[in-house]
Amino acid sequence: MQTNLAERYANTADGREAEDILRKCVHCGFCTATCPTYQLLGDELDGPRGRIYQIKEVLEGATPTASMQTHLDRCLTCRSCETTCPSGVDYGRLADIGRKIVEDEVGRSWMQTLIRQALIVVIPNRQLFSVLMRLGQIFRPMMPAPIRRKIPQKQTAGLWPVREHSRRMLVLEACAQPSATPNVNAAAARVLDRLGVQLIAAKEAACCGAVAHHLSDHDRSFDAIKRNIDAWWPLVEQGAEAIVITASGCGVMVKEYGHLLADDPLYAEKAQRISALTRDISEVLSNEDLGSLKVRGAKTLAFHSPCTLQHGQ
Ligand code: SF4
Ligand code: SF4
């Protein structure tokens, strides 16, 4: 797609990256067929091609509007359009750039600002989120069904193995997961322990930065990214084989650290290495000899591959 960036974007890193992405789009519309918001709403502006077109207009100098902001807000960032696209358009990255520009220029009502700030501040704060989750779980039985369904029942994390192994991997103990589903990482640690791998959670690592990033607070997301890199780096230098992620939304974010910090003189190299080491737990297990677990029985397990794992990684 031919683009003529407005002067104020033409010389920025985001502008140049967006232009490269836009040039790949041939406007064929194949992606609309697999976009859930287009399928639901039936409006071209709520599909990937329409959103790409709106971002292009803004980058070419059109004034962003509240309507554009709504169409971009409705995108789930599932990236289904990326795996459908025959031209390799990096829609997710373009959406991040477009959302940030529109956000800066259109602004929000005070109520929307309050909600978004609350999400940015509360979710990544593990302690605060854990207190709120506990309160939600206590009062869950009294809540209306639609809210009750959204609050997971209290889950107890099983034991974390204490055996040491020469093979070691890091695991991201993120923001919401330790209080919502604390047994996930503990179970991963137990399985890997039986495979001869020690799973370690670096204490200072926390939220991957996706919450702030997708709410267009890039300063805060970059701070989170750098904090995690600093927390993992000494253990990577000591030979950690991988950074294991058990929440695919975090996985897709950590795998993009290298790209997001590519122009950072202090962090670019480290971020590349961290992203290259990052693996979803399913990727890790698929490369191990699971026969050594000697699982007996005829139970069938279902595996759900989330959109961020299927399309983003
Ligand atoms: S499928 Fe790819 S090239 Fe075609 S309109 Fe969608 S993003 Fe553009
Ligand atoms: S990321 Fe998902 S919701 Fe957003 S435009 Fe692509 S397919 Fe549609």
mmCIF file of C-alpha atoms and ligand atoms in Angstrom:
data_model
loop_
_atom_site.group_PDB
_atom_site.id
_atom_site.type_symbol
_atom_site.label_atom_id
_atom_site.label_comp_id
_atom_site.label_asym_id
_atom_site.label_seq_id
_atom_site.Cartn_x
_atom_site.Cartn_y
_atom_site.Cartn_z
ATOM 1 C CA MET A 1 0.000 0.000 0.000
ATOM 2 C CA GLN A 2 1.510 3.322 -1.020
ATOM 3 C CA THR A 3 1.942 5.692 1.914
ATOM 4 C CA ASN A 4 2.995 9.310 2.275
ATOM 5 C CA LEU A 5 3.729 9.906 5.926
ATOM 6 C CA ALA A 6 3.024 13.330 7.395
ATOM 7 C CA GLU A 7 6.226 15.188 8.188
ATOM 8 C CA ARG A 8 5.805 14.851 11.950
ATOM 9 C CA TYR A 9 5.890 11.029 11.696
ATOM 10 C CA ALA A 10 8.259 10.582 8.755
ATOM 11 C CA ASN A 11 11.400 11.002 10.849
ATOM 12 C CA THR A 12 10.377 9.017 13.903
ATOM 13 C CA ALA A 13 11.294 5.381 14.579
ATOM 14 C CA ASP A 14 7.613 4.472 15.005
ATOM 15 C CA GLY A 15 6.703 6.305 11.793
ATOM 16 C CA ARG A 16 9.359 4.491 9.763
ATOM 17 C CA GLU A 17 8.378 1.128 11.213
ATOM 18 C CA ALA A 18 4.690 1.786 10.537
ATOM 19 C CA GLU A 19 5.486 2.788 6.961
ATOM 20 C CA ASP A 20 7.395 -0.461 6.365
ATOM 21 C CA ILE A 21 4.446 -2.443 7.702
ATOM 22 C CA LEU A 22 1.883 -0.461 5.698
ATOM 23 C CA ARG A 23 3.806 -0.967 2.463
ATOM 24 C CA LYS A 24 3.406 -4.727 2.794
ATOM 25 C CA CYS A 25 -0.393 -4.558 2.917
ATOM 26 C CA VAL A 26 -1.931 -5.155 -0.508
ATOM 27 C CA HIS A 27 -5.453 -4.471 0.748
ATOM 28 C CA CYS A 28 -6.645 -7.939 -0.281
ATOM 29 C CA GLY A 29 -8.958 -8.309 2.723
ATOM 30 C CA PHE A 30 -8.215 -12.003 3.382
ATOM 31 C CA CYS A 31 -7.647 -11.060 7.032
ATOM 32 C CA THR A 32 -11.219 -9.868 7.542
ATOM 33 C CA ALA A 33 -12.429 -13.471 7.229
ATOM 34 C CA THR A 34 -10.610 -14.536 10.397
ATOM 35 C CA CYS A 35 -11.095 -11.392 12.485
ATOM 36 C CA PRO A 36 -13.494 -12.034 15.380
ATOM 37 C CA THR A 37 -14.557 -8.400 15.735
ATOM 38 C CA TYR A 38 -15.355 -8.130 12.021
ATOM 39 C CA GLN A 39 -17.306 -11.366 12.153
ATOM 40 C CA LEU A 40 -19.272 -10.111 15.146
ATOM 41 C CA LEU A 41 -19.876 -6.507 14.091
ATOM 42 C CA GLY A 42 -19.804 -6.812 10.292
ATOM 43 C CA ASP A 43 -18.228 -3.361 9.930
ATOM 44 C CA GLU A 44 -15.121 -3.031 7.756
ATOM 45 C CA LEU A 45 -13.783 -0.435 10.211
ATOM 46 C CA ASP A 46 -13.850 -3.116 12.927
ATOM 47 C CA GLY A 47 -11.722 -5.488 10.871
ATOM 48 C CA PRO A 48 -7.950 -5.487 10.330
ATOM 49 C CA ARG A 49 -8.015 -3.963 6.854
ATOM 50 C CA GLY A 50 -10.252 -1.114 8.033
ATOM 51 C CA ARG A 51 -8.106 -0.506 11.101
ATOM 52 C CA ILE A 52 -4.953 -0.511 8.983
ATOM 53 C CA TYR A 53 -6.573 2.040 6.699
ATOM 54 C CA GLN A 54 -7.534 4.278 9.634
ATOM 55 C CA ILE A 55 -3.989 4.136 11.054
ATOM 56 C CA LYS A 56 -2.612 4.953 7.601
ATOM 57 C CA GLU A 57 -4.884 7.999 7.369
ATOM 58 C CA VAL A 58 -3.650 9.289 10.725
ATOM 59 C CA LEU A 59 -0.011 8.727 9.793
ATOM 60 C CA GLU A 60 -0.626 10.629 6.576
ATOM 61 C CA GLY A 61 -1.894 13.631 8.510
ATOM 62 C CA ALA A 62 -5.625 13.095 9.117
ATOM 63 C CA THR A 63 -6.851 14.243 12.509
ATOM 64 C CA PRO A 64 -7.544 11.209 14.730
ATOM 65 C CA THR A 65 -11.134 10.995 15.938
ATOM 66 C CA ALA A 66 -12.969 9.397 18.832
ATOM 67 C CA SER A 67 -14.588 7.039 16.313
ATOM 68 C CA MET A 68 -11.157 5.791 15.145
ATOM 69 C CA GLN A 69 -10.187 5.314 18.773
ATOM 70 C CA THR A 70 -13.266 3.152 19.347
ATOM 71 C CA HIS A 71 -12.513 0.959 16.315
ATOM 72 C CA LEU A 72 -8.919 0.501 17.528
ATOM 73 C CA ASP A 73 -10.083 -0.136 21.107
ATOM 74 C CA ARG A 74 -12.329 -2.950 19.887
ATOM 75 C CA CYS A 75 -9.387 -4.868 18.430
ATOM 76 C CA LEU A 76 -8.646 -7.843 20.695
ATOM 77 C CA THR A 77 -4.993 -8.004 19.583
ATOM 78 C CA CYS A 78 -5.581 -11.712 19.000
ATOM 79 C CA ARG A 79 -3.385 -11.431 15.871
ATOM 80 C CA SER A 80 -5.465 -13.934 13.978
ATOM 81 C CA CYS A 81 -5.209 -11.525 11.034
ATOM 82 C CA GLU A 82 -1.406 -11.897 11.061
ATOM 83 C CA THR A 83 -1.419 -15.635 10.485
ATOM 84 C CA THR A 84 -4.021 -15.220 7.728
ATOM 85 C CA CYS A 85 -2.189 -12.437 5.910
ATOM 86 C CA PRO A 86 -0.320 -13.662 2.798
ATOM 87 C CA SER A 87 1.913 -10.562 2.796
ATOM 88 C CA GLY A 88 3.325 -10.883 6.317
ATOM 89 C CA VAL A 89 1.807 -7.649 7.639
ATOM 90 C CA ASP A 90 2.848 -7.171 11.290
ATOM 91 C CA TYR A 91 -0.574 -5.920 12.330
ATOM 92 C CA GLY A 92 0.020 -6.193 16.100
ATOM 93 C CA ARG A 93 2.963 -3.821 15.996
ATOM 94 C CA LEU A 94 1.113 -1.408 13.691
ATOM 95 C CA ALA A 95 -1.867 -1.419 16.060
ATOM 96 C CA ASP A 96 0.415 -0.537 19.005
ATOM 97 C CA ILE A 97 1.868 2.403 17.078
ATOM 98 C CA GLY A 98 -1.529 3.593 15.823
ATOM 99 C CA ARG A 99 -3.191 3.301 19.210
ATOM 100 C CA LYS A 100 -0.461 5.334 20.891
ATOM 101 C CA ILE A 101 -0.746 8.181 18.372
ATOM 102 C CA VAL A 102 -4.541 8.242 18.553
ATOM 103 C CA GLU A 103 -4.414 8.032 22.353
ATOM 104 C CA ASP A 104 -2.051 11.002 22.591
ATOM 105 C CA GLU A 105 -4.156 13.144 20.271
ATOM 106 C CA VAL A 106 -7.754 12.209 21.078
ATOM 107 C CA GLY A 107 -7.529 11.724 24.836
ATOM 108 C CA ARG A 108 -10.243 10.109 26.976
ATOM 109 C CA SER A 109 -13.163 11.044 29.174
ATOM 110 C CA TRP A 110 -12.232 11.267 32.852
ATOM 111 C CA MET A 111 -14.082 8.009 33.544
ATOM 112 C CA GLN A 112 -12.206 6.101 30.829
ATOM 113 C CA THR A 113 -8.928 7.613 31.997
ATOM 114 C CA LEU A 114 -9.673 6.533 35.549
ATOM 115 C CA ILE A 115 -10.501 2.958 34.509
ATOM 116 C CA ARG A 116 -7.435 2.657 32.291
ATOM 117 C CA GLN A 117 -5.150 4.090 34.964
ATOM 118 C CA ALA A 118 -6.657 1.715 37.522
ATOM 119 C CA LEU A 119 -5.904 -1.231 35.205
ATOM 120 C CA ILE A 120 -2.350 -0.009 34.601
ATOM 121 C CA VAL A 121 -1.672 0.518 38.307
ATOM 122 C CA VAL A 122 -3.610 -2.334 39.935
ATOM 123 C CA ILE A 123 -3.074 -5.366 37.683
ATOM 124 C CA PRO A 124 0.743 -5.229 37.535
ATOM 125 C CA ASN A 125 0.958 -4.649 41.299
ATOM 126 C CA ARG A 126 1.147 -8.246 42.520
ATOM 127 C CA GLN A 127 0.482 -7.454 46.202
ATOM 128 C CA LEU A 128 -2.453 -5.125 45.572
ATOM 129 C CA PHE A 129 -3.972 -7.444 42.968
ATOM 130 C CA SER A 130 -3.633 -10.375 45.322
ATOM 131 C CA VAL A 131 -5.524 -8.529 48.108
ATOM 132 C CA LEU A 132 -8.302 -7.585 45.674
ATOM 133 C CA MET A 133 -8.457 -11.133 44.291
ATOM 134 C CA ARG A 134 -8.755 -12.536 47.813
ATOM 135 C CA LEU A 135 -11.576 -10.099 48.635
ATOM 136 C CA GLY A 136 -13.300 -11.041 45.375
ATOM 137 C CA GLN A 137 -12.998 -14.737 46.223
ATOM 138 C CA ILE A 138 -14.423 -14.192 49.725
ATOM 139 C CA PHE A 139 -17.431 -12.260 48.433
ATOM 140 C CA ARG A 140 -17.766 -14.344 45.261
ATOM 141 C CA PRO A 141 -20.764 -16.403 46.472
ATOM 142 C CA MET A 142 -22.769 -13.208 47.035
ATOM 143 C CA MET A 143 -22.069 -11.730 43.629
ATOM 144 C CA PRO A 144 -24.324 -11.844 40.559
ATOM 145 C CA ALA A 145 -23.534 -14.775 38.242
ATOM 146 C CA PRO A 146 -21.902 -12.732 35.416
ATOM 147 C CA ILE A 147 -19.331 -11.286 37.864
ATOM 148 C CA ARG A 148 -18.967 -14.545 39.823
ATOM 149 C CA ARG A 149 -17.966 -16.379 36.648
ATOM 150 C CA LYS A 150 -15.072 -13.962 36.144
ATOM 151 C CA ILE A 151 -13.524 -14.537 39.584
ATOM 152 C CA PRO A 152 -11.583 -17.805 39.853
ATOM 153 C CA GLN A 153 -12.151 -19.888 42.962
ATOM 154 C CA LYS A 154 -9.314 -19.890 45.460
ATOM 155 C CA GLN A 155 -6.589 -22.222 44.299
ATOM 156 C CA THR A 156 -3.746 -23.534 46.412
ATOM 157 C CA ALA A 157 -0.331 -23.829 44.861
ATOM 158 C CA GLY A 158 1.162 -27.273 45.360
ATOM 159 C CA LEU A 159 4.727 -27.771 46.496
ATOM 160 C CA TRP A 160 7.570 -26.186 44.556
ATOM 161 C CA PRO A 161 10.359 -28.778 44.222
ATOM 162 C CA VAL A 162 13.558 -28.051 46.143
ATOM 163 C CA ARG A 163 15.857 -30.459 44.272
ATOM 164 C CA GLU A 164 18.681 -28.839 42.378
ATOM 165 C CA HIS A 165 19.537 -29.843 38.803
ATOM 166 C CA SER A 166 22.357 -28.861 36.496
ATOM 167 C CA ARG A 167 19.735 -27.930 33.875
ATOM 168 C CA ARG A 168 18.000 -24.730 34.948
ATOM 169 C CA MET A 169 15.253 -22.600 33.447
ATOM 170 C CA LEU A 170 13.669 -19.353 34.585
ATOM 171 C CA VAL A 171 9.942 -18.856 34.906
ATOM 172 C CA LEU A 172 8.011 -15.604 34.809
ATOM 173 C CA GLU A 173 5.963 -15.115 37.969
ATOM 174 C CA ALA A 174 3.840 -12.393 36.454
ATOM 175 C CA CYS A 175 1.245 -10.041 37.941
ATOM 176 C CA ALA A 176 -2.239 -11.594 38.055
ATOM 177 C CA GLN A 177 -1.339 -15.264 37.684
ATOM 178 C CA PRO A 178 0.226 -15.856 41.144
ATOM 179 C CA SER A 179 -3.042 -14.898 42.857
ATOM 180 C CA ALA A 180 -5.536 -16.087 40.217
ATOM 181 C CA THR A 181 -4.006 -19.471 39.331
ATOM 182 C CA PRO A 182 -0.995 -20.004 41.618
ATOM 183 C CA ASN A 183 -0.725 -23.718 40.894
ATOM 184 C CA VAL A 184 0.155 -23.233 37.232
ATOM 185 C CA ASN A 185 3.820 -22.347 37.730
ATOM 186 C CA ALA A 186 4.162 -24.740 40.683
ATOM 187 C CA ALA A 187 2.798 -27.587 38.533
ATOM 188 C CA ALA A 188 5.183 -26.631 35.723
ATOM 189 C CA ALA A 189 8.055 -26.709 38.243
ATOM 190 C CA ARG A 190 7.031 -30.204 39.424
ATOM 191 C CA VAL A 191 6.795 -31.585 35.878
ATOM 192 C CA LEU A 192 10.128 -30.063 34.871
ATOM 193 C CA ASP A 193 11.712 -31.331 38.096
ATOM 194 C CA ARG A 194 10.762 -34.865 37.057
ATOM 195 C CA LEU A 195 12.365 -34.179 33.690
ATOM 196 C CA GLY A 196 15.590 -33.106 35.409
ATOM 197 C CA VAL A 197 15.140 -29.355 35.035
ATOM 198 C CA GLN A 198 15.137 -26.890 37.926
ATOM 199 C CA LEU A 199 12.640 -24.065 37.461
ATOM 200 C CA ILE A 200 13.601 -20.776 39.103
ATOM 201 C CA ALA A 201 11.526 -17.618 39.547
ATOM 202 C CA ALA A 202 13.712 -14.509 39.700
ATOM 203 C CA LYS A 203 12.405 -12.519 42.640
ATOM 204 C CA GLU A 204 12.561 -9.070 41.060
ATOM 205 C CA ALA A 205 10.868 -10.077 37.790
ATOM 206 C CA ALA A 206 7.167 -9.205 37.631
ATOM 207 C CA CYS A 207 4.544 -8.027 35.111
ATOM 208 C CA CYS A 208 5.796 -8.508 31.535
ATOM 209 C CA GLY A 209 4.635 -4.982 30.644
ATOM 210 C CA ALA A 210 1.780 -6.022 28.352
ATOM 211 C CA VAL A 211 -0.964 -4.369 30.411
ATOM 212 C CA ALA A 212 0.606 -0.912 30.202
ATOM 213 C CA HIS A 213 1.781 -1.472 26.619
ATOM 214 C CA HIS A 214 -1.638 -2.367 25.259
ATOM 215 C CA LEU A 215 -3.136 0.587 27.135
ATOM 216 C CA SER A 216 -0.625 2.828 25.315
ATOM 217 C CA ASP A 217 1.471 3.703 28.384
ATOM 218 C CA HIS A 218 4.753 2.824 26.703
ATOM 219 C CA ASP A 219 6.977 4.579 29.272
ATOM 220 C CA ARG A 220 5.633 2.311 31.971
ATOM 221 C CA SER A 221 5.807 -0.825 29.819
ATOM 222 C CA PHE A 222 9.432 -0.112 28.899
ATOM 223 C CA ASP A 223 10.263 0.285 32.603
ATOM 224 C CA ALA A 224 8.709 -3.140 33.266
ATOM 225 C CA ILE A 225 10.637 -4.704 30.386
ATOM 226 C CA LYS A 226 13.976 -3.330 31.607
ATOM 227 C CA ARG A 227 13.274 -4.408 35.198
ATOM 228 C CA ASN A 228 12.627 -7.976 34.019
ATOM 229 C CA ILE A 229 15.743 -8.032 31.859
ATOM 230 C CA ASP A 230 17.812 -6.808 34.825
ATOM 231 C CA ALA A 231 16.255 -9.495 37.039
ATOM 232 C CA TRP A 232 16.893 -12.346 34.572
ATOM 233 C CA TRP A 233 20.227 -11.329 33.142
ATOM 234 C CA PRO A 234 22.551 -12.623 35.925
ATOM 235 C CA LEU A 235 20.780 -16.013 35.803
ATOM 236 C CA VAL A 236 20.978 -16.084 32.002
ATOM 237 C CA GLU A 237 24.718 -15.454 32.283
ATOM 238 C CA GLN A 238 24.912 -18.357 34.734
ATOM 239 C CA GLY A 239 23.492 -20.673 32.080
ATOM 240 C CA ALA A 240 19.688 -20.672 32.390
ATOM 241 C CA GLU A 241 18.492 -22.538 29.285
ATOM 242 C CA ALA A 242 15.182 -20.802 28.771
ATOM 243 C CA ILE A 243 12.657 -18.349 30.135
ATOM 244 C CA VAL A 244 9.501 -20.366 30.544
ATOM 245 C CA ILE A 245 6.152 -18.606 30.234
ATOM 246 C CA THR A 246 2.904 -20.214 31.328
ATOM 247 C CA ALA A 247 0.584 -17.375 30.235
ATOM 248 C CA SER A 248 0.648 -16.922 26.476
ATOM 249 C CA GLY A 249 -0.269 -13.222 26.586
ATOM 250 C CA CYS A 250 2.923 -12.638 28.566
ATOM 251 C CA GLY A 251 4.857 -14.938 26.232
ATOM 252 C CA VAL A 252 4.031 -12.936 23.140
ATOM 253 C CA MET A 253 5.118 -9.766 24.958
ATOM 254 C CA VAL A 254 8.450 -11.134 26.243
ATOM 255 C CA LYS A 255 9.218 -12.518 22.788
ATOM 256 C CA GLU A 256 8.890 -8.940 21.521
ATOM 257 C CA TYR A 257 11.325 -7.399 24.024
ATOM 258 C CA GLY A 258 14.127 -7.637 21.460
ATOM 259 C CA HIS A 259 12.107 -5.817 18.848
ATOM 260 C CA LEU A 260 10.782 -3.164 21.227
ATOM 261 C CA LEU A 261 14.234 -2.302 22.599
ATOM 262 C CA ALA A 262 16.092 -2.675 19.297
ATOM 263 C CA ASP A 263 17.136 0.999 19.378
ATOM 264 C CA ASP A 264 18.111 1.089 23.048
ATOM 265 C CA PRO A 265 21.910 1.242 23.278
ATOM 266 C CA LEU A 266 21.997 -0.297 26.771
ATOM 267 C CA TYR A 267 19.369 -2.994 26.440
ATOM 268 C CA ALA A 268 19.103 -3.955 22.749
ATOM 269 C CA GLU A 269 21.483 -6.925 22.909
ATOM 270 C CA LYS A 270 20.192 -8.243 26.222
ATOM 271 C CA ALA A 271 16.576 -7.882 25.074
ATOM 272 C CA GLN A 272 17.341 -9.874 21.904
ATOM 273 C CA ARG A 273 18.860 -12.656 23.977
ATOM 274 C CA ILE A 274 15.956 -12.702 26.450
ATOM 275 C CA SER A 275 13.421 -12.934 23.613
ATOM 276 C CA ALA A 276 15.403 -15.699 21.927
ATOM 277 C CA LEU A 277 15.399 -17.714 25.167
ATOM 278 C CA THR A 278 11.669 -17.302 25.810
ATOM 279 C CA ARG A 279 9.485 -20.403 25.415
ATOM 280 C CA ASP A 280 5.904 -21.208 26.196
ATOM 281 C CA ILE A 281 5.682 -24.204 28.549
ATOM 282 C CA SER A 282 4.126 -26.216 25.690
ATOM 283 C CA GLU A 283 7.192 -25.494 23.527
ATOM 284 C CA VAL A 284 9.500 -26.602 26.346
ATOM 285 C CA LEU A 285 7.615 -29.841 26.965
ATOM 286 C CA SER A 286 7.383 -30.708 23.280
ATOM 287 C CA ASN A 287 11.198 -30.836 23.198
ATOM 288 C CA GLU A 288 11.563 -33.092 26.249
ATOM 289 C CA ASP A 289 11.319 -36.861 26.539
ATOM 290 C CA LEU A 290 7.902 -37.078 28.176
ATOM 291 C CA GLY A 291 8.126 -40.882 28.191
ATOM 292 C CA SER A 292 10.494 -40.525 31.139
ATOM 293 C CA LEU A 293 7.563 -39.197 33.204
ATOM 294 C CA LYS A 294 6.074 -42.707 33.030
ATOM 295 C CA VAL A 295 2.521 -41.399 33.156
ATOM 296 C CA ARG A 296 0.150 -44.342 33.426
ATOM 297 C CA GLY A 297 -3.564 -44.496 32.760
ATOM 298 C CA ALA A 298 -5.830 -43.899 29.824
ATOM 299 C CA LYS A 299 -6.919 -40.364 30.571
ATOM 300 C CA THR A 300 -7.265 -38.018 27.617
ATOM 301 C CA LEU A 301 -6.112 -34.465 28.151
ATOM 302 C CA ALA A 302 -7.388 -31.472 26.213
ATOM 303 C CA PHE A 303 -4.954 -28.732 25.242
ATOM 304 C CA HIS A 304 -6.245 -25.252 24.506
ATOM 305 C CA SER A 305 -3.916 -23.154 22.416
ATOM 306 C CA PRO A 306 -4.816 -19.494 23.089
ATOM 307 C CA CYS A 307 -4.853 -16.890 20.322
ATOM 308 C CA THR A 308 -1.656 -15.244 21.564
ATOM 309 C CA LEU A 309 0.110 -18.615 21.334
ATOM 310 C CA GLN A 310 -1.371 -19.672 17.992
ATOM 311 C CA HIS A 311 -0.969 -16.372 16.195
ATOM 312 C CA GLY A 312 1.544 -14.327 18.156
ATOM 313 C CA GLN A 313 4.405 -16.746 18.795
HETATM 314 S S1 SF4 B 1 -4.554 -9.965 4.538
HETATM 315 FE FE1 SF4 B 1 -2.657 -8.789 4.846
HETATM 316 S S2 SF4 B 1 -2.308 -7.767 2.878
HETATM 317 FE FE2 SF4 B 1 -4.455 -8.447 2.873
HETATM 318 S S3 SF4 B 1 -5.614 -6.647 3.687
HETATM 319 FE FE3 SF4 B 1 -5.147 -7.978 5.434
HETATM 320 S S4 SF4 B 1 -3.234 -7.146 6.257
HETATM 321 FE FE4 SF4 B 1 -3.441 -6.312 4.180
HETATM 322 S S1 SF4 B 2 -5.803 -8.631 16.080
HETATM 323 FE FE1 SF4 B 2 -7.665 -9.928 16.076
HETATM 324 S S2 SF4 B 2 -9.347 -8.514 16.562
HETATM 325 FE FE2 SF4 B 2 -7.578 -7.245 15.980
HETATM 326 S S3 SF4 B 2 -7.832 -6.853 13.798
HETATM 327 FE FE3 SF4 B 2 -6.527 -8.687 13.955
HETATM 328 S S4 SF4 B 2 -7.947 -10.437 13.903
HETATM 329 FE FE4 SF4 B 2 -9.179 -8.591 14.319
#
